[in-house]
Amino acid sequence: MIEHAHHLGGAGDLLGALLGALLDEDRACILTSDRPLPAGTLPARGATVTADDLRLGPGAAGQLLGREAPRLPAAAARRVTSMCRGAVADLVAVCGAAAALGPALVERAVDQASGVEDLLAELAAEWLQATAPDGRRALALALEVGYSHPAMSAAVLGEAAAPPPGPWLQPLADGWSTVRTGWHDPLRAALAPGRPLGPETVHRAADYLLDRGAAERAVPLYLELGDRACAAGAGAGPATLAPPQGREPAAEPAGPLLTVHLLGQLKVRLDDVPVEDWPSGRGRSLFKYLVTHRDPWPRREVLMDVFWPEAAPAAARNSLNVAVHGLRRAFRASASGPVVALDGGAYRLDPTVRLWLDVDEFELHAADGRRLETAGDLPGAVAAYERANALYQGDFLADDPYEDWPALAREQLLLTYQDVLDRLSGLYFGQHQYGACIALCRLLVATDPCREDAHRRLMRCYSRQGQPHLALRQYQACADALRRELLVDPEPATAELARQLRGHQPI
């Protein structure tokens, strides 16, 4: 069996080699693909079965729910049947959630959800509330790879954590497990606020799988990373892997890793030790300024003018010294060496400290998404936009709403975030993934209630999910927001969509 064959659709030689070896032995081969394969890829005697061919009818779906989730109230079961539209994986996922979490919680989630992905995402978020960070990262790795094993987590993440148990895991032999199909997108939505794994981690996972003979799982990961050299080497057979194209071999760490989250609430870690005790509020603010103003590093006079603009020079210099002292005290318990240094009249991070900043990563992934989208690499663009979306946990320096200096950066980053949501939701809409599109458009209108394009996309998604009442409710929310914020009526295009919905016309 070859899973996710769409990754190999553009690599005809590789897919042909994999198929040819099996067909020469007169063996049956099953391929699964998320997208249509290019013409001529499959042999003439092959049969194609689509997802629609595998859907259950309403009666069979109701019987499945009655057998596997007998305590789920009849009204909730009917709503689940309508949401799932006969998709067996989704029905099984809801049944598993009812068995593990209880029918009452599932019933509440059903009442609040707009679609099956939304429903499962709410159930997953409820389940994962008490999960430790290492367990969440192990689950994120399982989602990326498709499988999970403690030894793989230890090798790739540096910790032998297992994903939290739940209805999303299918046990396999020898300690392995796999994520059930219907849970992939909901779990990604539930894990979105966490720190993404990053391409280096995913590459290590692919290397681990290849070393253990699982080339069929490693190749899609290499291709998603854009590393066609390793993908080709994996498909050709055992070989010594070169470093990924465009990257130098990993160097030995030069010093401690400082991880800083400024999107949303401030979170700082030095290696694995959280920095939470900030003796000086001004020292905390000074730290935020330093990590976001590194080219060039700010001089004493600049910091004095930013934080104490109305103070006399001597008083401002004394306040700066006190703030720096408080900043250094904050790292004293977690650092074996200096973290903040004075270099030629400018304050900076010590040269031995390696910095990971969520703002930099967010802007990098957003730019990568635009570049890949322009180049026509839509799966790559989706992956980049998803990583950017996961990093945006709140507005820039949300815990400093009254500081003046972050205001411009906060606005620029919010605009970038809105662009990511718009582009990513558009890509999902084009792929008919309406549940994911709805979740993103909701985030977009939450940041800007007057975004009519997002309201219109939500109306179309609800309509195509068979929920025109929600589409009309969305139109009313749009009209109310426009009148409240801008004193205007909806655009003609938005009003026309509402007219078509009232007339029961497809949109």
Coordinates of C-alpha atoms in Angstrom, one line a residue:
M1 CA 0.0 0.0 0.0
I2 CA 1.3 3.5 -0.9
E3 CA -0.3 6.3 1.1
H4 CA -0.5 10.0 0.2
A5 CA 0.6 9.2 -3.4
H6 CA -0.3 12.8 -4.4
H7 CA 3.2 13.8 -3.0
L8 CA 4.7 11.6 -5.8
G9 CA 2.4 12.7 -8.6
G10 CA 4.9 15.3 -9.9
A11 CA 7.7 12.8 -9.6
G12 CA 6.7 10.3 -12.2
D13 CA 9.9 8.3 -12.2
L14 CA 9.7 7.8 -8.5
L15 CA 6.1 6.7 -8.4
G16 CA 6.6 4.6 -11.5
A17 CA 9.5 2.8 -9.9
L18 CA 7.5 2.1 -6.8
L19 CA 4.6 0.8 -8.8
G20 CA 6.7 -1.1 -11.4
A21 CA 8.4 -3.3 -8.8
L22 CA 5.1 -4.4 -7.4
L23 CA 3.3 -4.9 -10.7
D24 CA 6.2 -6.9 -12.1
E25 CA 5.6 -9.4 -9.2
D26 CA 1.9 -9.5 -10.1
R27 CA 1.0 -8.1 -6.7
A28 CA -2.0 -5.9 -5.9
C29 CA -1.2 -2.4 -4.9
I30 CA -3.5 0.2 -3.2
L31 CA -2.7 3.9 -3.5
T32 CA -4.3 6.7 -1.5
S33 CA -4.2 10.3 -2.6
D34 CA -5.6 13.5 -1.4
R35 CA -5.7 14.9 -4.9
P36 CA -6.2 13.5 -8.5
L37 CA -3.0 12.0 -9.9
P38 CA -1.7 13.1 -13.3
A39 CA -3.1 11.3 -16.3
G40 CA -1.2 8.1 -17.1
T41 CA 0.2 7.6 -13.6
L42 CA -2.0 4.7 -12.8
P43 CA -2.0 1.4 -14.8
A44 CA -4.9 0.9 -17.2
R45 CA -6.3 -2.0 -15.2
G46 CA -6.5 0.0 -12.0
A47 CA -9.8 1.1 -10.4
T48 CA -10.4 4.5 -8.9
V49 CA -12.6 4.9 -5.9
T50 CA -13.4 8.4 -4.6
A51 CA -14.3 9.5 -1.1
D52 CA -17.9 10.0 -2.2
D53 CA -18.1 6.4 -3.2
L54 CA -17.2 5.4 0.4
R55 CA -19.8 7.6 2.2
L56 CA -22.5 6.0 4.2
G57 CA -26.1 6.8 3.6
P58 CA -28.2 8.5 6.4
G59 CA -29.7 5.2 7.5
A60 CA -26.3 3.4 7.8
A61 CA -24.7 6.4 9.5
G62 CA -27.5 6.5 12.1
Q63 CA -27.1 2.8 12.7
L64 CA -23.4 3.3 13.3
L65 CA -24.0 6.1 15.8
G66 CA -26.7 4.1 17.6
R67 CA -24.4 1.1 17.9
E68 CA -21.1 2.9 18.8
A69 CA -22.5 5.9 20.7
P70 CA -25.8 4.7 22.1
R71 CA -26.0 7.3 24.9
L72 CA -25.8 10.2 22.5
P73 CA -29.2 12.0 22.4
A74 CA -31.2 11.4 19.2
A75 CA -31.2 15.1 18.3
A76 CA -27.4 15.3 18.6
A77 CA -27.0 12.1 16.6
R78 CA -29.1 13.5 13.8
R79 CA -27.0 16.7 13.8
V80 CA -23.8 14.6 13.7
T81 CA -25.1 12.6 10.8
S82 CA -25.8 15.8 8.9
M83 CA -22.4 17.3 9.7
C84 CA -20.4 14.2 8.7
R85 CA -22.3 13.7 5.4
G86 CA -21.6 10.0 5.5
A87 CA -17.8 10.2 5.9
V88 CA -16.9 7.1 7.8
A89 CA -13.7 8.5 9.4
D90 CA -15.6 11.5 10.8
L91 CA -18.4 9.3 12.2
V92 CA -15.9 6.9 13.8
A93 CA -14.1 10.0 15.3
V94 CA -17.3 11.3 16.9
C95 CA -18.1 7.8 18.2
G96 CA -14.6 7.5 19.7
A97 CA -15.0 11.0 21.3
A98 CA -18.4 10.0 22.8
A99 CA -16.9 6.9 24.3
A100 CA -13.8 8.6 25.7
L101 CA -15.2 12.0 26.7
G102 CA -18.8 11.2 27.4
P103 CA -22.0 12.0 25.5
A104 CA -22.8 15.1 27.5
L105 CA -19.6 16.9 26.4
V106 CA -20.1 15.7 22.8
E107 CA -23.7 17.0 22.8
R108 CA -22.6 20.5 24.0
A109 CA -19.9 20.6 21.3
V110 CA -22.4 19.5 18.7
D111 CA -24.7 22.4 19.6
Q112 CA -21.9 24.9 19.3
A113 CA -20.1 23.6 16.2
S114 CA -20.7 24.7 12.6
G115 CA -19.3 21.6 11.0
V116 CA -17.6 18.3 11.7
E117 CA -14.0 19.8 11.8
D118 CA -15.2 22.5 14.2
L119 CA -16.8 19.8 16.3
L120 CA -13.8 17.6 16.5
A121 CA -11.5 20.6 17.1
E122 CA -13.6 21.6 20.1
L123 CA -13.5 18.1 21.5
A124 CA -9.8 17.9 21.0
A125 CA -9.2 21.2 22.7
E126 CA -11.2 20.1 25.7
W127 CA -9.2 16.8 25.9
L128 CA -5.8 18.5 25.6
Q129 CA -6.3 21.2 28.2
A130 CA -4.4 19.3 30.9
T131 CA -1.7 18.0 28.5
A132 CA 1.9 18.9 29.3
P133 CA 3.9 20.7 26.6
D134 CA 6.1 17.6 25.8
G135 CA 3.0 15.6 25.2
R136 CA 1.6 18.2 22.9
R137 CA 4.8 18.3 20.9
A138 CA 4.8 14.5 20.7
L139 CA 1.3 14.7 19.3
A140 CA 2.3 17.4 16.8
L141 CA 5.1 15.1 15.7
A142 CA 2.7 12.3 15.2
L143 CA 0.5 14.5 13.1
E144 CA 3.4 15.6 11.0
V145 CA 4.7 12.0 10.5
G146 CA 1.5 10.1 10.6
Y147 CA 2.8 7.7 13.2
S148 CA 4.1 7.8 16.8
H149 CA 6.6 5.8 18.9
P150 CA 8.4 6.8 22.2
A151 CA 11.7 6.0 20.6
M152 CA 11.0 8.3 17.7
S153 CA 10.0 11.1 20.0
A154 CA 13.2 10.7 22.0
A155 CA 15.3 10.7 18.9
V156 CA 13.6 13.7 17.2
L157 CA 12.4 15.8 20.1
G158 CA 15.0 14.9 22.7
E159 CA 12.3 13.5 25.1
A160 CA 10.6 10.1 25.1
A161 CA 7.1 11.6 25.6
A162 CA 4.1 9.9 24.2
P163 CA 1.1 11.7 22.6
P164 CA -1.8 12.1 25.1
P165 CA -4.1 9.1 24.8
G166 CA -7.4 9.8 23.1
P167 CA -9.8 8.6 20.4
W168 CA -7.5 9.9 17.8
L169 CA -4.9 7.2 18.2
Q170 CA -5.0 3.8 16.6
P171 CA -2.6 1.3 18.3
L172 CA -0.3 -0.7 16.1
A173 CA 2.3 -3.4 16.7
D174 CA 5.5 -3.0 18.7
G175 CA 4.5 0.2 20.5
W176 CA 3.7 2.2 17.4
S177 CA 0.4 4.1 16.9
T178 CA -1.1 6.2 14.1
V179 CA -3.5 9.1 14.1
R180 CA -7.0 8.3 12.9
T181 CA -7.8 10.0 9.6
G182 CA -10.7 12.2 10.8
W183 CA -8.6 13.8 13.6
H184 CA -5.8 15.3 11.6
D185 CA -7.2 18.8 10.9
P186 CA -9.1 19.1 14.2
L187 CA -6.0 18.2 16.2
R188 CA -3.9 20.8 14.2
A189 CA -6.5 23.4 15.1
A190 CA -6.5 22.4 18.7
L191 CA -2.7 22.5 18.8
A192 CA -2.4 25.7 16.9
P193 CA -1.4 28.0 19.8
G194 CA 1.7 25.8 20.5
R195 CA 5.1 26.3 19.1
P196 CA 5.4 24.6 15.7
L197 CA 8.0 21.9 15.2
G198 CA 9.9 23.7 12.5
P199 CA 11.6 22.3 9.4
E200 CA 14.7 21.0 11.2
T201 CA 12.7 18.9 13.5
V202 CA 10.6 17.5 10.6
H203 CA 13.7 16.7 8.7
R204 CA 15.1 14.8 11.7
A205 CA 11.9 12.8 11.8
A206 CA 12.2 11.9 8.1
D207 CA 15.8 10.9 8.6
Y208 CA 14.7 8.7 11.5
L209 CA 12.0 7.0 9.4
L210 CA 14.4 6.4 6.5
D211 CA 17.0 4.9 8.8
R212 CA 14.4 2.3 9.9
G213 CA 13.4 1.4 6.4
A214 CA 10.2 3.5 6.2
A215 CA 11.0 5.3 3.0
E216 CA 7.4 5.5 2.0
R217 CA 6.8 7.8 5.1
A218 CA 10.1 9.7 4.8
V219 CA 9.6 10.7 1.1
P220 CA 6.5 12.8 1.6
L221 CA 8.1 14.7 4.5
Y222 CA 11.2 15.5 2.4
L223 CA 9.0 16.7 -0.5
E224 CA 6.9 18.9 1.9
L225 CA 10.2 20.5 3.0
G226 CA 11.3 21.1 -0.6
D227 CA 14.2 18.7 -0.2
R228 CA 14.0 16.8 -3.4
A229 CA 17.6 15.5 -3.2
C230 CA 16.8 13.5 0.0
A231 CA 13.4 12.4 -1.4
A232 CA 15.1 11.1 -4.5
G233 CA 17.8 9.3 -2.5
A234 CA 15.1 7.8 -0.2
G235 CA 13.1 6.5 -3.2
A236 CA 16.2 5.1 -4.9
G237 CA 17.1 2.9 -1.9
P238 CA 19.5 2.9 1.0
A239 CA 22.0 5.7 0.8
T240 CA 24.0 8.0 2.9
L241 CA 22.0 11.2 3.2
A242 CA 23.6 14.5 2.5
P243 CA 22.4 17.6 4.4
P244 CA 19.3 19.2 2.9
Q245 CA 19.9 21.4 -0.1
G246 CA 20.6 25.0 0.8
R247 CA 21.6 24.2 4.4
E248 CA 25.0 23.7 5.9
P249 CA 25.6 20.8 8.3
A250 CA 24.4 21.6 11.7
A251 CA 27.2 23.2 13.9
E252 CA 27.7 22.5 17.5
P253 CA 25.7 24.8 19.7
A254 CA 27.6 28.0 20.4
G255 CA 25.8 28.8 23.6
P256 CA 22.4 28.8 25.4
L257 CA 19.2 29.0 23.3
L258 CA 17.0 32.0 24.3
T259 CA 13.4 31.4 23.2
V260 CA 11.2 34.4 23.2
H261 CA 7.4 34.7 22.5
L262 CA 6.2 38.3 22.0
L263 CA 3.0 37.5 20.0
G264 CA 0.5 37.5 22.9
Q265 CA 1.7 37.1 26.4
L266 CA 5.5 37.3 27.0
K267 CA 7.1 33.8 27.4
V268 CA 10.8 33.5 27.8
R269 CA 13.0 30.3 28.2
L270 CA 16.7 30.0 28.4
D271 CA 17.4 26.5 27.1
D272 CA 14.8 24.5 29.0
V273 CA 14.4 26.9 32.0
P274 CA 11.5 29.4 31.9
V275 CA 12.3 32.9 32.9
E276 CA 9.3 34.1 34.9
D277 CA 10.7 36.2 37.8
W278 CA 11.2 39.8 36.5
P279 CA 12.4 42.0 39.4
S280 CA 12.0 45.1 37.4
G281 CA 9.1 46.0 35.1
R282 CA 11.2 48.4 33.2
G283 CA 13.9 45.7 32.8
R284 CA 11.2 43.4 31.3
S285 CA 10.2 46.1 28.8
L286 CA 13.9 46.8 28.1
F287 CA 14.4 43.1 27.3
K288 CA 11.5 43.2 24.8
Y289 CA 13.0 46.3 23.1
L290 CA 16.4 44.7 22.8
V291 CA 15.3 41.5 21.1
T292 CA 13.3 43.4 18.5
H293 CA 15.9 46.1 17.8
R294 CA 19.0 44.2 16.8
D295 CA 20.2 45.8 13.7
P296 CA 21.8 47.9 15.0
W297 CA 21.7 47.3 18.7
P298 CA 20.3 50.3 20.6
R299 CA 22.8 52.7 22.3
R300 CA 22.3 54.0 25.8
E301 CA 21.0 57.4 24.6
V302 CA 18.3 55.7 22.4
L303 CA 17.1 53.6 25.3
M304 CA 17.0 56.7 27.6
D305 CA 15.0 58.6 25.0
V306 CA 12.5 55.7 24.4
F307 CA 11.8 54.9 28.1
W308 CA 12.5 58.1 29.9
P309 CA 12.0 60.9 27.3
E310 CA 11.1 63.6 29.8
A311 CA 13.7 62.8 32.5
A312 CA 17.0 64.8 32.9
P313 CA 20.0 62.9 31.3
A314 CA 21.5 62.0 34.7
A315 CA 18.2 60.7 36.0
A316 CA 17.5 58.8 32.8
R317 CA 20.9 57.2 32.9
N318 CA 20.4 56.1 36.5
S319 CA 17.0 54.6 35.6
L320 CA 18.5 52.7 32.7
N321 CA 21.2 51.3 35.0
V322 CA 18.5 50.1 37.4
A323 CA 16.5 48.5 34.6
V324 CA 19.5 46.7 33.2
H325 CA 20.4 45.5 36.7
G326 CA 16.8 44.1 37.1
L327 CA 17.0 42.5 33.7
R328 CA 20.3 40.7 34.5
R329 CA 18.8 39.5 37.8
A330 CA 15.9 37.9 35.9
F331 CA 18.4 35.6 34.1
R332 CA 20.7 34.9 37.1
A333 CA 18.9 31.7 38.1
S334 CA 18.9 30.2 34.7
A335 CA 22.1 31.4 33.0
S336 CA 25.6 30.3 33.7
G337 CA 27.0 33.3 31.9
P338 CA 25.9 36.8 30.9
V339 CA 22.8 37.2 28.7
V340 CA 22.8 41.0 28.3
A341 CA 26.1 42.9 27.6
L342 CA 27.3 46.5 27.1
D343 CA 29.3 46.7 23.9
G344 CA 30.7 50.1 22.7
G345 CA 28.0 52.1 24.4
A346 CA 25.2 49.8 23.0
Y347 CA 23.2 47.2 25.0
R348 CA 22.9 43.8 23.3
L349 CA 22.4 40.1 23.9
D350 CA 25.7 38.4 24.7
P351 CA 27.3 37.1 21.4
T352 CA 27.2 33.5 22.7
V353 CA 23.4 33.5 23.2
R354 CA 21.4 32.0 20.3
L355 CA 18.0 33.7 19.9
W356 CA 14.7 32.2 18.6
L357 CA 12.0 34.9 18.3
D358 CA 8.5 34.1 17.4
V359 CA 8.1 37.4 15.5
D360 CA 11.0 36.6 13.2
E361 CA 9.7 33.1 12.6
F362 CA 6.1 34.4 11.9
E363 CA 7.3 36.9 9.3
L364 CA 9.6 34.3 7.7
H365 CA 6.8 31.8 7.3
A366 CA 4.3 34.4 6.1
A367 CA 6.8 35.6 3.4
D368 CA 7.5 31.9 2.5
G369 CA 3.8 31.3 2.0
R370 CA 3.4 34.3 -0.3
R371 CA 6.5 33.2 -2.3
L372 CA 5.3 29.6 -2.7
E373 CA 1.8 30.7 -3.5
T374 CA 3.1 33.0 -6.3
A375 CA 5.2 30.1 -7.6
G376 CA 2.2 27.8 -7.8
D377 CA 3.3 25.5 -4.9
L378 CA 0.0 25.5 -3.1
P379 CA 0.7 22.7 -0.6
G380 CA 3.9 24.4 0.3
A381 CA 2.1 27.7 0.7
V382 CA -0.5 26.1 2.9
A383 CA 2.1 24.6 5.2
A384 CA 4.0 27.9 5.5
Y385 CA 0.8 29.8 6.2
E386 CA -0.3 27.2 8.8
R387 CA 3.1 27.7 10.6
A388 CA 2.6 31.4 10.6
N389 CA -0.9 31.1 11.9
A390 CA 0.2 28.8 14.7
L391 CA 2.8 31.3 15.8
Y392 CA 0.4 34.3 16.1
Q393 CA -0.9 33.7 19.6
G394 CA -2.0 37.3 20.1
D395 CA -1.2 40.8 19.2
F396 CA 2.5 41.9 19.5
L397 CA 3.2 42.7 23.1
A398 CA -0.4 42.3 24.1
D399 CA 0.6 42.6 27.8
D400 CA 1.9 46.2 27.1
P401 CA -1.1 47.9 25.6
Y402 CA -0.1 51.4 26.8
E403 CA 3.6 51.4 25.7
D404 CA 4.1 53.8 22.7
W405 CA 7.1 52.1 21.0
P406 CA 5.4 48.8 20.0
A407 CA 2.3 50.5 18.4
L408 CA 3.6 50.6 14.8
A409 CA 5.1 47.1 14.9
R410 CA 1.8 45.8 16.5
E411 CA -0.2 47.2 13.6
Q412 CA 2.1 45.9 10.9
L413 CA 2.2 42.4 12.4
L414 CA -1.6 42.4 12.7
L415 CA -2.0 43.3 9.0
T416 CA 0.4 40.5 8.1
Y417 CA -1.6 38.1 10.3
Q418 CA -4.8 39.2 8.6
D419 CA -3.2 38.6 5.2
V420 CA -2.1 35.1 6.3
L421 CA -5.7 34.3 7.4
D422 CA -7.1 35.6 4.2
R423 CA -4.7 33.8 1.9
L424 CA -4.9 30.5 3.8
S425 CA -8.7 30.5 4.1
G426 CA -8.8 31.2 0.3
L427 CA -6.6 28.2 -0.4
Y428 CA -8.7 25.9 1.9
F429 CA -11.9 27.2 0.2
G430 CA -10.4 26.3 -3.2
Q431 CA -9.7 22.8 -1.9
H432 CA -13.3 22.5 -0.6
Q433 CA -12.1 22.2 3.0
Y434 CA -14.9 24.4 4.3
G435 CA -14.4 23.5 8.0
A436 CA -10.8 24.8 8.0
C437 CA -11.9 27.8 6.0
I438 CA -14.6 28.7 8.5
A439 CA -12.2 28.5 11.4
L440 CA -9.8 30.9 9.7
C441 CA -12.4 33.3 8.5
R442 CA -13.8 33.5 12.1
L443 CA -10.4 34.6 13.3
L444 CA -10.2 37.2 10.5
V445 CA -13.6 38.8 11.3
A446 CA -12.6 38.7 15.0
T447 CA -9.7 41.0 14.2
D448 CA -11.7 43.1 11.8
P449 CA -15.5 42.8 12.0
C450 CA -15.8 44.9 8.8
R451 CA -13.9 42.5 6.5
E452 CA -16.8 41.9 4.0
D453 CA -14.7 39.5 1.9
A454 CA -14.3 37.3 5.0
H455 CA -18.0 37.5 5.8
R456 CA -18.8 36.5 2.2
R457 CA -16.5 33.5 2.3
L458 CA -18.1 32.4 5.5
M459 CA -21.5 32.7 3.9
R460 CA -20.4 30.5 1.0
C461 CA -18.8 27.9 3.3
Y462 CA -22.0 27.6 5.5
S463 CA -24.1 27.3 2.4
R464 CA -22.0 24.6 0.9
Q465 CA -22.1 22.7 4.2
G466 CA -25.9 22.7 3.9
Q467 CA -26.4 25.3 6.6
P468 CA -28.0 28.3 4.9
H469 CA -29.4 29.6 8.2
L470 CA -25.9 30.1 9.5
A471 CA -24.9 31.8 6.2
L472 CA -27.8 34.3 6.6
R473 CA -26.9 34.8 10.3
Q474 CA -23.4 35.6 9.1
Y475 CA -24.8 38.2 6.7
Q476 CA -26.7 39.8 9.6
A477 CA -23.5 39.9 11.7
C478 CA -21.7 41.6 8.8
A479 CA -24.5 44.2 8.3
D480 CA -24.6 44.9 12.0
A481 CA -20.8 45.4 12.2
L482 CA -20.7 47.8 9.2
R483 CA -23.5 49.9 10.6
R484 CA -22.0 50.0 14.1
E485 CA -18.4 50.7 13.1
L486 CA -18.7 52.6 9.8
L487 CA -22.3 53.7 9.5
V488 CA -22.6 52.0 6.0
D489 CA -24.6 49.2 4.5
P490 CA -23.1 46.0 3.1
E491 CA -21.6 46.1 -0.4
P492 CA -23.9 45.0 -3.3
A493 CA -21.9 41.8 -3.7
T494 CA -22.6 40.9 -0.1
A495 CA -26.3 41.8 -0.3
E496 CA -26.6 39.7 -3.5
L497 CA -25.2 36.7 -1.8
A498 CA -27.9 37.1 0.9
R499 CA -30.6 37.4 -1.7
Q500 CA -29.5 34.2 -3.4
L501 CA -29.5 32.4 0.0
R502 CA -33.1 33.6 0.7
G503 CA -34.1 32.3 -2.7
H504 CA -32.4 28.9 -2.0
Q505 CA -30.0 29.4 -4.8
P506 CA -26.5 27.7 -4.7
I507 CA -23.6 30.0 -4.0

